[in-house]
mmCIF file of C-alpha atoms in Angstrom:
data_model
loop_
_atom_site.group_PDB
_atom_site.id
_atom_site.type_symbol
_atom_site.label_atom_id
_atom_site.label_comp_id
_atom_site.label_asym_id
_atom_site.label_seq_id
_atom_site.Cartn_x
_atom_site.Cartn_y
_atom_site.Cartn_z
ATOM 1 C CA UNK A 1 37.937 0.647 -15.045
ATOM 2 C CA UNK A 2 40.573 3.318 -14.558
ATOM 3 C CA UNK A 3 43.954 2.151 -13.345
ATOM 4 C CA UNK A 4 44.526 2.420 -9.614
ATOM 5 C CA UNK A 5 48.271 2.912 -9.620
ATOM 6 C CA UNK A 6 50.942 0.346 -8.930
ATOM 7 C CA UNK A 7 50.217 -2.826 -7.025
ATOM 8 C CA UNK A 8 50.492 -2.635 -3.284
ATOM 9 C CA UNK A 9 53.758 -3.106 -1.435
ATOM 10 C CA UNK A 10 54.192 -6.224 0.659
ATOM 11 C CA UNK A 11 51.583 -6.902 3.292
ATOM 12 C CA UNK A 12 52.077 -4.995 6.499
ATOM 13 C CA UNK A 13 53.511 -7.286 9.192
ATOM 14 C CA UNK A 14 51.682 -7.885 12.460
ATOM 15 C CA UNK A 15 51.633 -4.927 14.800
ATOM 16 C CA UNK A 16 53.968 -4.682 17.774
ATOM 17 C CA UNK A 17 52.989 -1.733 20.019
ATOM 18 C CA UNK A 18 56.404 -0.105 20.398
ATOM 19 C CA UNK A 19 55.763 3.165 18.556
ATOM 20 C CA UNK A 20 52.359 4.846 18.619
ATOM 21 C CA UNK A 21 50.711 8.214 19.189
ATOM 22 C CA UNK A 22 48.139 7.161 21.756
ATOM 23 C CA UNK A 23 46.730 4.058 23.349
ATOM 24 C CA UNK A 24 43.070 3.525 24.064
ATOM 25 C CA UNK A 25 41.412 4.439 27.343
ATOM 26 C CA UNK A 26 39.740 1.502 29.107
ATOM 27 C CA UNK A 27 35.988 1.598 29.737
ATOM 28 C CA UNK A 28 34.615 0.262 33.016
ATOM 29 C CA UNK A 29 31.588 -1.912 32.241
ATOM 30 C CA UNK A 30 29.806 -4.726 34.073
ATOM 31 C CA UNK A 31 29.160 -7.548 31.574
ATOM 32 C CA UNK A 32 26.543 -9.045 33.904
ATOM 33 C CA UNK A 33 24.280 -6.148 32.927
ATOM 34 C CA UNK A 34 23.939 -7.946 29.592
ATOM 35 C CA UNK A 35 22.555 -11.167 31.038
ATOM 36 C CA UNK A 36 19.318 -9.762 29.649
ATOM 37 C CA UNK A 37 20.257 -8.461 26.211
ATOM 38 C CA UNK A 38 18.154 -5.441 25.255
ATOM 39 C CA UNK A 39 16.032 -5.910 22.154
ATOM 40 C CA UNK A 40 15.753 -3.192 19.561
ATOM 41 C CA UNK A 41 13.090 -0.818 20.953
ATOM 42 C CA UNK A 42 12.366 0.958 17.673
ATOM 43 C CA UNK A 43 9.754 -0.300 15.199
ATOM 44 C CA UNK A 44 11.659 1.094 12.226
ATOM 45 C CA UNK A 45 15.118 2.272 11.257
ATOM 46 C CA UNK A 46 15.802 6.002 11.379
ATOM 47 C CA UNK A 47 18.373 7.006 8.768
ATOM 48 C CA UNK A 48 20.337 3.738 8.744
ATOM 49 C CA UNK A 49 23.769 4.395 7.314
ATOM 50 C CA UNK A 50 25.626 1.084 7.266
ATOM 51 C CA UNK A 51 25.066 -2.662 7.176
ATOM 52 C CA UNK A 52 27.867 -5.205 7.544
ATOM 53 C CA UNK A 53 28.306 -8.834 8.524
ATOM 54 C CA UNK A 54 31.184 -9.967 10.715
ATOM 55 C CA UNK A 55 31.513 -13.745 10.835
ATOM 56 C CA UNK A 56 27.885 -14.908 11.219
ATOM 57 C CA UNK A 57 26.357 -11.746 12.695
ATOM 58 C CA UNK A 58 24.777 -8.813 10.867
ATOM 59 C CA UNK A 59 25.100 -5.258 12.162
ATOM 60 C CA UNK A 60 23.076 -2.179 11.236
ATOM 61 C CA UNK A 61 24.205 1.302 12.233
ATOM 62 C CA UNK A 62 20.890 3.028 12.953
ATOM 63 C CA UNK A 63 22.174 6.591 12.886
ATOM 64 C CA UNK A 64 19.254 8.752 14.013
ATOM 65 C CA UNK A 65 18.178 6.185 16.604
ATOM 66 C CA UNK A 66 21.684 6.514 18.065
ATOM 67 C CA UNK A 67 22.324 2.804 18.161
ATOM 68 C CA UNK A 68 23.936 -0.208 16.524
ATOM 69 C CA UNK A 69 21.802 -3.346 16.390
ATOM 70 C CA UNK A 70 22.785 -6.931 15.543
ATOM 71 C CA UNK A 71 21.165 -10.226 14.629
ATOM 72 C CA UNK A 72 21.992 -13.566 13.016
ATOM 73 C CA UNK A 73 19.738 -13.155 9.970
ATOM 74 C CA UNK A 74 18.039 -10.581 7.752
ATOM 75 C CA UNK A 75 14.643 -12.294 7.669
ATOM 76 C CA UNK A 76 13.412 -11.596 11.188
ATOM 77 C CA UNK A 77 11.572 -8.335 11.905
ATOM 78 C CA UNK A 78 13.520 -5.477 13.425
ATOM 79 C CA UNK A 79 12.055 -5.983 16.909
ATOM 80 C CA UNK A 80 13.846 -9.340 17.044
ATOM 81 C CA UNK A 81 17.238 -7.632 16.668
ATOM 82 C CA UNK A 82 19.457 -6.931 19.697
ATOM 83 C CA UNK A 83 21.109 -3.671 20.744
ATOM 84 C CA UNK A 84 24.900 -3.729 20.494
ATOM 85 C CA UNK A 85 25.221 -0.194 21.848
ATOM 86 C CA UNK A 86 23.082 2.898 22.261
ATOM 87 C CA UNK A 87 25.927 4.845 23.855
ATOM 88 C CA UNK A 88 26.647 6.813 20.694
ATOM 89 C CA UNK A 89 25.410 9.991 19.070
ATOM 90 C CA UNK A 90 24.709 9.784 15.331
ATOM 91 C CA UNK A 91 27.218 7.014 14.617
ATOM 92 C CA UNK A 92 27.682 6.110 10.948
ATOM 93 C CA UNK A 93 29.792 2.956 10.509
ATOM 94 C CA UNK A 94 31.245 -0.122 12.195
ATOM 95 C CA UNK A 95 34.401 -2.041 11.287
ATOM 96 C CA UNK A 96 35.909 -5.225 12.670
ATOM 97 C CA UNK A 97 38.826 -7.575 12.147
ATOM 98 C CA UNK A 98 37.023 -10.310 14.067
ATOM 99 C CA UNK A 99 38.774 -9.447 17.333
ATOM 100 C CA UNK A 100 37.685 -5.881 18.028
ATOM 101 C CA UNK A 101 34.766 -3.794 16.764
ATOM 102 C CA UNK A 102 35.299 -0.082 16.155
ATOM 103 C CA UNK A 103 32.354 2.322 15.878
ATOM 104 C CA UNK A 104 32.527 5.997 14.969
ATOM 105 C CA UNK A 105 30.615 7.965 17.620
ATOM 106 C CA UNK A 106 30.266 10.898 15.262
ATOM 107 C CA UNK A 107 28.830 13.764 17.284
ATOM 108 C CA UNK A 108 30.996 12.929 20.316
ATOM 109 C CA UNK A 109 34.234 12.870 18.275
ATOM 110 C CA UNK A 110 34.921 9.454 19.724
ATOM 111 C CA UNK A 111 35.895 5.989 18.539
ATOM 112 C CA UNK A 112 34.168 3.315 20.607
ATOM 113 C CA UNK A 113 35.754 -0.146 20.780
ATOM 114 C CA UNK A 114 33.771 -3.245 21.677
ATOM 115 C CA UNK A 115 34.580 -6.918 22.045
ATOM 116 C CA UNK A 116 32.475 -10.038 21.653
ATOM 117 C CA UNK A 117 31.768 -12.247 24.638
ATOM 118 C CA UNK A 118 29.170 -14.521 26.217
ATOM 119 C CA UNK A 119 26.762 -13.731 29.036
ATOM 120 C CA UNK A 120 25.841 -16.127 31.829
ATOM 121 C CA UNK A 121 23.173 -17.614 29.566
ATOM 122 C CA UNK A 122 25.668 -18.432 26.834
ATOM 123 C CA UNK A 123 24.338 -15.729 24.508
ATOM 124 C CA UNK A 124 26.612 -13.603 22.334
ATOM 125 C CA UNK A 125 27.072 -10.103 23.737
ATOM 126 C CA UNK A 126 29.199 -7.105 22.839
ATOM 127 C CA UNK A 127 31.068 -5.335 25.615
ATOM 128 C CA UNK A 128 32.405 -1.774 25.429
ATOM 129 C CA UNK A 129 36.032 -2.071 26.532
ATOM 130 C CA UNK A 130 37.974 0.928 25.160
ATOM 131 C CA UNK A 131 37.601 4.344 23.590
ATOM 132 C CA UNK A 132 39.497 7.170 21.952
ATOM 133 C CA UNK A 133 38.298 10.697 22.693
ATOM 134 C CA UNK A 134 38.852 13.902 20.707
ATOM 135 C CA UNK A 135 39.178 12.158 17.355
ATOM 136 C CA UNK A 136 38.988 14.894 14.740
ATOM 137 C CA UNK A 137 35.766 16.654 13.835
ATOM 138 C CA UNK A 138 32.802 14.304 13.422
ATOM 139 C CA UNK A 139 34.482 10.965 12.594
ATOM 140 C CA UNK A 140 32.138 9.595 9.992
ATOM 141 C CA UNK A 141 33.506 6.518 8.238
ATOM 142 C CA UNK A 142 35.676 3.653 9.456
ATOM 143 C CA UNK A 143 36.869 0.478 7.746
ATOM 144 C CA UNK A 144 39.308 -2.326 8.461
ATOM 145 C CA UNK A 145 41.826 -2.986 5.685
ATOM 146 C CA UNK A 146 43.131 -6.523 6.020
ATOM 147 C CA UNK A 147 46.120 -5.969 3.726
ATOM 148 C CA UNK A 148 47.605 -3.258 5.933
ATOM 149 C CA UNK A 149 46.098 -4.725 9.126
ATOM 150 C CA UNK A 150 44.821 -1.246 9.961
ATOM 151 C CA UNK A 151 41.570 0.471 10.879
ATOM 152 C CA UNK A 152 41.141 3.742 8.979
ATOM 153 C CA UNK A 153 38.789 6.279 10.573
ATOM 154 C CA UNK A 154 37.965 9.443 8.647
ATOM 155 C CA UNK A 155 37.260 12.762 10.371
ATOM 156 C CA UNK A 156 34.566 14.069 8.055
ATOM 157 C CA UNK A 157 35.174 17.796 8.489
ATOM 158 C CA UNK A 158 38.890 18.163 9.212
ATOM 159 C CA UNK A 159 40.502 16.281 6.332
ATOM 160 C CA UNK A 160 42.247 13.840 8.693
ATOM 161 C CA UNK A 161 42.562 10.066 8.698
ATOM 162 C CA UNK A 162 43.202 8.291 12.007
ATOM 163 C CA UNK A 163 44.952 4.911 11.830
ATOM 164 C CA UNK A 164 44.395 2.310 14.544
ATOM 165 C CA UNK A 165 46.059 -1.054 15.072
ATOM 166 C CA UNK A 166 46.408 -3.783 17.669
ATOM 167 C CA UNK A 167 48.614 -6.823 18.132
ATOM 168 C CA UNK A 168 47.094 -10.134 17.136
ATOM 169 C CA UNK A 169 45.656 -11.842 20.197
ATOM 170 C CA UNK A 170 45.826 -8.620 22.230
ATOM 171 C CA UNK A 171 42.742 -6.435 21.981
ATOM 172 C CA UNK A 172 44.369 -3.221 23.240
ATOM 173 C CA UNK A 173 44.082 -0.715 20.386
ATOM 174 C CA UNK A 174 46.625 2.003 19.536
ATOM 175 C CA UNK A 175 46.442 5.150 17.444
ATOM 176 C CA UNK A 176 49.480 4.712 15.224
ATOM 177 C CA UNK A 177 49.273 7.627 12.791
ATOM 178 C CA UNK A 178 47.235 10.612 11.646
ATOM 179 C CA UNK A 179 47.380 11.539 7.962
ATOM 180 C CA UNK A 180 45.711 14.433 6.234
ATOM 181 C CA UNK A 181 44.543 15.916 2.963
ATOM 182 C CA UNK A 182 44.962 19.671 3.659
ATOM 183 C CA UNK A 183 42.668 20.694 0.807
ATOM 184 C CA UNK A 184 39.792 18.831 2.485
ATOM 185 C CA UNK A 185 40.078 20.602 5.848
ATOM 186 C CA UNK A 186 36.762 22.269 6.608
ATOM 187 C CA UNK A 187 34.945 20.459 3.776
ATOM 188 C CA UNK A 188 32.314 17.829 4.537
ATOM 189 C CA UNK A 189 33.627 14.489 3.238
ATOM 190 C CA UNK A 190 31.363 11.556 4.005
ATOM 191 C CA UNK A 191 33.605 8.625 3.068
ATOM 192 C CA UNK A 192 36.666 7.231 1.325
ATOM 193 C CA UNK A 193 37.374 4.110 -0.700
ATOM 194 C CA UNK A 194 40.596 2.094 -0.789
ATOM 195 C CA UNK A 195 41.385 0.528 -4.172
ATOM 196 C CA UNK A 196 44.782 -1.180 -4.403
ATOM 197 C CA UNK A 197 47.382 1.406 -3.293
ATOM 198 C CA UNK A 198 45.078 4.390 -3.724
ATOM 199 C CA UNK A 199 42.460 6.018 -1.531
ATOM 200 C CA UNK A 200 39.613 7.979 -3.101
ATOM 201 C CA UNK A 201 37.751 10.751 -1.305
ATOM 202 C CA UNK A 202 34.329 11.965 -2.428
ATOM 203 C CA UNK A 203 33.580 15.422 -1.157
ATOM 204 C CA UNK A 204 31.333 18.437 -1.143
ATOM 205 C CA UNK A 205 34.169 20.243 -2.890
ATOM 206 C CA UNK A 206 32.836 19.275 -6.331
ATOM 207 C CA UNK A 207 35.583 16.757 -6.958
ATOM 208 C CA UNK A 208 36.949 13.296 -6.217
ATOM 209 C CA UNK A 209 40.497 13.195 -4.876
ATOM 210 C CA UNK A 210 42.807 10.248 -5.534
ATOM 211 C CA UNK A 211 45.727 9.950 -3.103
ATOM 212 C CA UNK A 212 48.470 7.453 -2.350
ATOM 213 C CA UNK A 213 47.281 5.215 0.481
ATOM 214 C CA UNK A 214 50.689 5.048 2.109
ATOM 215 C CA UNK A 215 51.773 8.686 1.891
ATOM 216 C CA UNK A 216 48.473 10.535 1.322
ATOM 217 C CA UNK A 217 50.127 12.459 -1.483
ATOM 218 C CA UNK A 218 47.390 13.665 -3.826
ATOM 219 C CA UNK A 219 47.872 12.042 -7.233
ATOM 220 C CA UNK A 220 44.855 13.250 -9.158
ATOM 221 C CA UNK A 221 41.649 15.218 -8.819
ATOM 222 C CA UNK A 222 38.500 14.498 -10.786
ATOM 223 C CA UNK A 223 36.059 17.427 -11.038
ATOM 224 C CA UNK A 224 32.339 16.684 -11.008
ATOM 225 C CA UNK A 225 29.263 18.629 -12.044
ATOM 226 C CA UNK A 226 27.501 20.835 -9.439
ATOM 227 C CA UNK A 227 24.435 18.576 -9.320
ATOM 228 C CA UNK A 228 26.501 15.682 -7.962
ATOM 229 C CA UNK A 229 28.762 17.677 -5.634
ATOM 230 C CA UNK A 230 27.226 16.264 -2.437
ATOM 231 C CA UNK A 231 28.635 12.788 -2.972
ATOM 232 C CA UNK A 232 28.428 10.125 -0.273
ATOM 233 C CA UNK A 233 30.439 7.129 -1.452
ATOM 234 C CA UNK A 234 32.209 5.618 -4.443
ATOM 235 C CA UNK A 235 32.111 1.829 -4.885
ATOM 236 C CA UNK A 236 33.742 -0.207 -7.672
ATOM 237 C CA UNK A 237 31.314 -2.871 -8.940
ATOM 238 C CA UNK A 238 32.065 -4.766 -12.139
ATOM 239 C CA UNK A 239 33.326 -2.377 -14.810
ATOM 240 C CA UNK A 240 31.893 0.706 -13.127
ATOM 241 C CA UNK A 241 32.315 3.059 -10.228
ATOM 242 C CA UNK A 242 28.966 3.438 -8.468
ATOM 243 C CA UNK A 243 28.510 6.781 -6.709
ATOM 244 C CA UNK A 244 25.763 7.584 -4.234
ATOM 245 C CA UNK A 245 24.706 11.233 -4.206
ATOM 246 C CA UNK A 246 22.995 13.052 -1.331
ATOM 247 C CA UNK A 247 22.691 16.620 -2.627
ATOM 248 C CA UNK A 248 23.822 19.066 -5.242
ATOM 249 C CA UNK A 249 26.381 21.738 -4.431
ATOM 250 C CA UNK A 250 23.706 23.865 -2.675
ATOM 251 C CA UNK A 251 22.596 21.037 -0.366
ATOM 252 C CA UNK A 252 19.350 20.257 -2.203
ATOM 253 C CA UNK A 253 18.328 16.621 -1.586
ATOM 254 C CA UNK A 254 16.157 16.635 -4.699
ATOM 255 C CA UNK A 255 19.368 15.708 -6.525
ATOM 256 C CA UNK A 256 19.906 12.538 -4.455
ATOM 257 C CA UNK A 257 20.569 9.602 -6.773
ATOM 258 C CA UNK A 258 22.937 6.776 -7.732
ATOM 259 C CA UNK A 259 25.262 7.192 -10.698
ATOM 260 C CA UNK A 260 27.733 4.869 -12.326
ATOM 261 C CA UNK A 261 30.627 5.640 -14.626
ATOM 262 C CA UNK A 262 33.475 3.645 -16.156
ATOM 263 C CA UNK A 263 36.039 6.436 -15.954
ATOM 264 C CA UNK A 264 36.037 9.052 -13.235
ATOM 265 C CA UNK A 265 37.256 11.571 -15.801
ATOM 266 C CA UNK A 266 33.850 11.350 -17.490
ATOM 267 C CA UNK A 267 31.938 12.748 -14.515
ATOM 268 C CA UNK A 268 32.755 16.342 -15.411
ATOM 269 C CA UNK A 269 31.311 15.934 -18.917
ATOM 270 C CA UNK A 270 28.088 14.225 -17.889
ATOM 271 C CA UNK A 271 29.081 10.947 -19.538
ATOM 272 C CA UNK A 272 27.610 8.742 -16.814
ATOM 273 C CA UNK A 273 24.510 6.650 -16.198
ATOM 274 C CA UNK A 274 21.845 7.289 -13.551
ATOM 275 C CA UNK A 275 20.818 3.897 -12.123
ATOM 276 C CA UNK A 276 18.566 5.024 -9.273
ATOM 277 C CA UNK A 277 15.560 3.951 -11.341
ATOM 278 C CA UNK A 278 16.424 0.346 -10.475
ATOM 279 C CA UNK A 279 15.219 1.211 -6.987
ATOM 280 C CA UNK A 280 12.115 3.217 -6.081
ATOM 281 C CA UNK A 281 13.972 6.510 -6.299
ATOM 282 C CA UNK A 282 13.047 9.669 -4.473
ATOM 283 C CA UNK A 283 15.008 8.903 -1.332
ATOM 284 C CA UNK A 284 18.583 9.556 -0.295
ATOM 285 C CA UNK A 285 20.903 6.581 -0.925
ATOM 286 C CA UNK A 286 23.825 6.336 1.447
ATOM 287 C CA UNK A 287 26.511 3.656 1.875
ATOM 288 C CA UNK A 288 26.876 0.464 -0.182
ATOM 289 C CA UNK A 289 28.496 -2.668 1.248
ATOM 290 C CA UNK A 290 29.072 -6.194 -0.054
ATOM 291 C CA UNK A 291 28.074 -9.340 1.824
ATOM 292 C CA UNK A 292 28.685 -12.649 0.057
ATOM 293 C CA UNK A 293 27.310 -12.305 -3.475
ATOM 294 C CA UNK A 294 24.989 -9.364 -2.763
ATOM 295 C CA UNK A 295 25.347 -5.645 -2.434
ATOM 296 C CA UNK A 296 23.451 -3.762 0.266
ATOM 297 C CA UNK A 297 22.349 -0.142 0.089
ATOM 298 C CA UNK A 298 21.196 1.957 3.027
ATOM 299 C CA UNK A 299 18.731 4.706 2.246
ATOM 300 C CA UNK A 300 16.537 7.254 3.974
ATOM 301 C CA UNK A 301 13.507 9.449 3.225
ATOM 302 C CA UNK A 302 11.474 6.463 1.964
ATOM 303 C CA UNK A 303 9.312 4.874 4.721
ATOM 304 C CA UNK A 304 9.606 1.100 4.706
ATOM 305 C CA UNK A 305 12.576 1.030 2.349
ATOM 306 C CA UNK A 306 15.649 1.645 4.489
ATOM 307 C CA UNK A 307 17.895 -1.194 3.328
ATOM 308 C CA UNK A 308 18.017 -2.765 -0.128
ATOM 309 C CA UNK A 309 19.883 -5.765 -1.492
ATOM 310 C CA UNK A 310 20.815 -6.187 -5.126
ATOM 311 C CA UNK A 311 23.164 -8.084 -7.400
ATOM 312 C CA UNK A 312 25.111 -7.073 -10.493
ATOM 313 C CA UNK A 313 25.602 -9.593 -13.299
ATOM 314 C CA UNK A 314 27.433 -8.579 -16.464
ATOM 315 C CA UNK A 315 27.041 -4.961 -15.329
ATOM 316 C CA UNK A 316 23.248 -5.346 -15.106
ATOM 317 C CA UNK A 317 21.556 -4.616 -11.772
ATOM 318 C CA UNK A 318 19.281 -7.539 -10.859
ATOM 319 C CA UNK A 319 17.322 -8.984 -7.929
ATOM 320 C CA UNK A 320 16.653 -5.625 -6.267
ATOM 321 C CA UNK A 321 14.924 -6.409 -2.972
ATOM 322 C CA UNK A 322 13.769 -4.265 -0.071
ATOM 323 C CA UNK A 323 15.212 -5.912 3.060
ATOM 324 C CA UNK A 324 13.928 -3.485 5.727
#
């Protein structure tokens, strides 16, 4: 795999909230309203975008159903899942450090913050406690990076990254920095990927941009062919970069697929492998996440096949299973 620059600097020390741009706004909420936890009211997922496990709980961001649902296993049917929140509009991702849970409320330009608790029946609940309003233009992708002890939230159409932190043992969250890639302002960018001290942006600008994670200085740009311009995410797995594609440069979803390539430089010459045939194909693959020894893919446009699991052994895709 292509080199990712120098190794990271020392780990970022624990946050002390002395210097910051903004602190979160508290949300008034009565936890007793969750003594009866609402079950998932929808019989199927509608454009699920993200699946993640935090500690022993799984979360699915069910984008077009405007909700995040959670459960303790992936075997039970969807109606057995519980609603974490339905107070979002077209959210895409969730990230957590085990203390706070940040959700991108995409169409409301908001970051919603929730915390885990117990109701009067001893059941696990998630309580909305804080929020940040006016966060960019359609915040679309958020992760927690343990090495820098920072939540990175990407504004998908303004080329801005919002950095959030909190002190250990204190759940109050602070906006500590806003960084930008000026060339991505006004271009739809669905995600980013942190690899060592670099951050990679896939975009509708027919290229992948590699920038320094700590300064956001652009280090390299990798052009891609028009048919893969509508990229969604890049994920390093084994010796390859796996890239999910939504559309070509004109927005045509007929070009939706999954590609993999060993060197990003090879994308512009067509020297890559299409691996969507390992799945049914014909849908629109979205985000890929890793849980234990399996990879999970969210997908839409294929009824009954919204979330897949798969493994990769010696660069061979195996054990492809439809989860939901």
